[in-house]
């Protein structure tokens, strides 16, 4: 049978999604379910002086109003813990640390009653002035312990001298805005105590087992006594990775009222309490010879974090590895602010860092009078400058070449600000995309039934990424069967453990586990056949026995075989089952593993009114093997749409005096709408990476947002002659 | 939402009766603004009188050449109506630029006029200082984030803008608003319908308690065909205006301006019209210099806030753009 | 003509007529605060329609009422007495055959996480009817010329801009709507 992996198989969960049958967390109905609505802080910093819950409690149907005064105590730590989980606030004290912090929860029979009662909770605060700046004021910033588990500062060679001696130098400051992930599905949790020490959670989470572990720890339970379920997840983009306050509050509420409790966040509650991408201020210095050879790459990042927890947007990571240069320096510093703690947003550090670095490279290209693509090629790193290791695979040169050809880059007018057409100024820009290839240990179960159908199970997540589908394909190929005979079960901690869906690692992790489990199943079937006196394959050498298309047969002799069904039925087995655990091997230490790409953008600027529109984009990516052409393309397209939002539109604004978010809804916080998104052309090189994992895939979920904003900003410069270094590029910056 | 009584009425007199003195009673038509504000806890009526089924949906030409829009005509129906498109294109454009298809299907002409500001310090009751929501409490917006706020006609008490696109187009079409109430029927000119904030920003229109809008009348106009609406916003669709302009020009055969109408949206508590700016265009050649001069007059007295200074220049240029396109129309 | 919203008077006070949800009559809730969205999800168990923002700002709750697409979150359930409401669960034919937009979304991978998809589908289905009626959009050139709408990609984008998709499936959504429109033109009204 031809391979299914790589083909554009239609999503196996597609039918459920287009008929409304797919059940997301808040869709689940349980007997005796009560509804909870969160109340959040109106002030950014201070203390709760008093809470008057009398009016709220008197609303008919209200079962409980929990505040720090009466909420059950959580046993485990809620601060940043040994596992590096974010600090959360679950009604344990009166301190207010950010606007939007949960301060109470109302539980009622109906959602309407809970909402009404929540509005009636009266809080009196003692407010102190919030601190909100992101200024590099000496003495206010500090170095984080780590950035994405790497060192916060790196230095290679005599960078300062190299910069001073460079004939061409570029130094600029770039800023990125506070971006809120805003998946379409609000965070939601249904907590149900099935016994005094048994808990079931339906939770909108990107990490079932991380959720289980943290909840168990906080409540003093064994992980095995907590079940977390999430078969369908309405997007996450990093915000559903950590376990946030509302999850713990839902569990506390359920314990208090003795009934299952459903708590779904309201959209304004999605701005802060569940993390966001914090603002950054990045200083990039590049030094080069006159022929464009880089002598130094220096990247300094200042980012905001909360007053009570530290999270660093790791913007300096691309600068460490993307280009060859004699010397380099990267530093990361944090400034505390009275805001909710920033957290993981699509391509943390990589989306933001490539913006600054790729704009700086563009500025350098203009200073040199060089084609921006040529500058990238001139400084192409043939091995990883950060670690010295060889790349597991790298086809970036082809990405530039093919992307430039598809885009028509060679026709680019060399001067900025001169190309006009149809009342618009037109500009072209490009940038490099890069994202690391991650992989974690994962386990899977494979079960062949006596009707020939195959079930694979793993406790992984599909948040629109296509996990259900690619695992179907991997399993089908491993057993040589058709995808129609395969079903995949995900989204439950009762299934074998799989890592959090973040860092674009799911295909590599769960995919490898499924591959190994089904391969082990295949080997088991061969053993069963060969050892069975009643089988036509009895005594055949194992390496001559093939499993394909529902049959097991001797490859040496035509017609010598039987169906898998007959094998199982004859042996009286209802099914045959194997488990496997797949883990990264030494390849992670031997190779530097990254996915790459090149993006080209065209903007049309209404120069009089300052309106920038992206009119087309081309992205060519090196993702190793694309497991499913359909879902891979969709992931890359989605990343590029995020890049458009990041470049032109998105900004979470906090009132400078009061510390409250003034864009805490989807009318004031703009995400891209359909009309913002033009033709996007996505393709990939397709060469499998031999080293990263058995399936040869390098991850596609986050690559698409890296470099995009820079390509657009660079195009704006080409169109207008105006260099905008502060995102988003709103019309007032172009006017 | 707080509990409320709901009743539906069949005819206009019943609606007027049901409104009583109007204090804690609200008419419900499309609900796109009212229900939103009720969920926010900004509007808390004790009674909703559902007028959505009243026979006020017709869009008709009268014998006098006027066009009457029933107050309950849906925004999408008005925008799609052939007479509106042909004779008052700026109105169709304004409506089509507003909100989303779903909201345009729900929203009515009357409701569109009565929609309230999008100022976040108003829509979020967690901001204690808002003279609209709580007269006398102050204005948190003044020292806050003011990108979407007024550059014209603001007061110390309030810097909010009116978010309607339709109202800006109606302003240049010299629309009349027909209302009925406990004291009978009357009409208000569109320019007298909305108020500037002054010291009483909580009083947004000159409607009297219990009055119901029944129709909007568009006078016959020889030059409304040469009208255009330009909306400038932060994303390509489904967003409120930073600045918008409705413009209409009447030209003679030689390219000279005989008549002009200009109104700005997104910059004040009501659509902003300045008669002097329109008069200054009459007799001038229809070119960008004339338009720029009109824009200057229209923007006279504009005062920037910390985050919206760009609106002044943007408005100036948008006026020129709108007039340029309007003049080439028809 | 009697208002279809009311049933015949029983002892004086008129009762509200049921709402017809996917062809099935359902009595409306007593509490007028209940939105159509909550009525569908919480009381009828029709959880296909989603809560995205609850304030008419995202389109995830889009349903079709009397042939028009609307946001269910800003519609009080009591106001749809006597009305025909179609949700995503009612788009396919009783025999299970998918609506043209559903089939097109599947074929063109016009979704990823699927959460906004029910709203996108109802929007797209209604969009096709709007096209047939010649309703213009903000990007229709020369709105003053009343003529058939030419369905360009820009028209599709604008007409679908009331449905946010954070996964960024817009490129494929446009392709799917284009394909569904083509299918409808080829076979007449699809339903």
PDB file of N, CA and C in Angstrom, chain A residues 1-2 479-481 522 546-553 564:
ATOM      1  N   UNK A   1       0.851  -1.197   0.000  1.00  0.00           N
ATOM      2  CA  UNK A   1       0.000   0.000   0.000  1.00  0.00           C
ATOM      3  C   UNK A   1       0.881   1.239   0.000  1.00  0.00           C
ATOM      4  N   UNK A   2       0.491   2.241  -0.716  1.00  0.00           N
ATOM      5  CA  UNK A   2       1.284   3.481  -0.674  1.00  0.00           C
ATOM      6  C   UNK A   2       1.162   4.125   0.704  1.00  0.00           C
ATOM      7  N   UNK A 479       1.163  -0.172  10.291  1.00  0.00           N
ATOM      8  CA  UNK A 479       0.554  -1.498  10.188  1.00  0.00           C
ATOM      9  C   UNK A 479       0.244  -1.872   8.743  1.00  0.00           C
ATOM     10  N   UNK A 480       0.486  -0.944   7.832  1.00  0.00           N
ATOM     11  CA  UNK A 480       0.191  -1.223   6.436  1.00  0.00           C
ATOM     12  C   UNK A 480      -1.297  -1.326   6.159  1.00  0.00           C
ATOM     13  N   UNK A 481      -2.097  -0.607   6.918  1.00  0.00           N
ATOM     14  CA  UNK A 481      -3.538  -0.687   6.721  1.00  0.00           C
ATOM     15  C   UNK A 481      -4.065   0.655   6.248  1.00  0.00           C
ATOM     16  N   UNK A 522       2.957  -4.916  15.313  1.00  0.00           N
ATOM     17  CA  UNK A 522       3.257  -5.680  14.101  1.00  0.00           C
ATOM     18  C   UNK A 522       4.202  -6.843  14.430  1.00  0.00           C
ATOM     19  N   UNK A 546       5.406 -10.381   6.304  1.00  0.00           N
ATOM     20  CA  UNK A 546       4.919  -9.012   6.120  1.00  0.00           C
ATOM     21  C   UNK A 546       3.501  -8.867   6.641  1.00  0.00           C
ATOM     22  N   UNK A 547       3.207  -7.683   7.108  1.00  0.00           N
ATOM     23  CA  UNK A 547       1.834  -7.324   7.493  1.00  0.00           C
ATOM     24  C   UNK A 547       1.413  -6.179   6.594  1.00  0.00           C
ATOM     25  N   UNK A 548       0.335  -6.385   5.872  1.00  0.00           N
ATOM     26  CA  UNK A 548      -0.057  -5.350   4.904  1.00  0.00           C
ATOM     27  C   UNK A 548      -1.522  -5.518   4.568  1.00  0.00           C
ATOM     28  N   UNK A 549      -2.233  -4.416   4.577  1.00  0.00           N
ATOM     29  CA  UNK A 549      -3.604  -4.423   4.087  1.00  0.00           C
ATOM     30  C   UNK A 549      -4.487  -5.444   4.795  1.00  0.00           C
ATOM     31  N   UNK A 550      -4.260  -5.619   6.081  1.00  0.00           N
ATOM     32  CA  UNK A 550      -5.088  -6.530   6.853  1.00  0.00           C
ATOM     33  C   UNK A 550      -4.673  -7.992   6.768  1.00  0.00           C
ATOM     34  N   UNK A 551      -3.586  -8.241   6.104  1.00  0.00           N
ATOM     35  CA  UNK A 551      -3.133  -9.618   5.973  1.00  0.00           C
ATOM     36  C   UNK A 551      -1.713  -9.773   6.522  1.00  0.00           C
ATOM     37  N   UNK A 552      -1.411 -11.020   6.895  1.00  0.00           N
ATOM     38  CA  UNK A 552      -0.048 -11.359   7.300  1.00  0.00           C
ATOM     39  C   UNK A 552       0.399 -12.484   6.389  1.00  0.00           C
ATOM     40  N   UNK A 553       1.542 -12.314   5.743  1.00  0.00           N
ATOM     41  CA  UNK A 553       1.909 -13.273   4.697  1.00  0.00           C
ATOM     42  C   UNK A 553       3.417 -13.398   4.569  1.00  0.00           C
ATOM     43  N   UNK A 564      -5.475 -10.992   9.228  1.00  0.00           N
ATOM     44  CA  UNK A 564      -5.223 -10.755  10.656  1.00  0.00           C
ATOM     45  C   UNK A 564      -6.421 -11.202  11.482  1.00  0.00           C
TER      46      UNK A 564
END
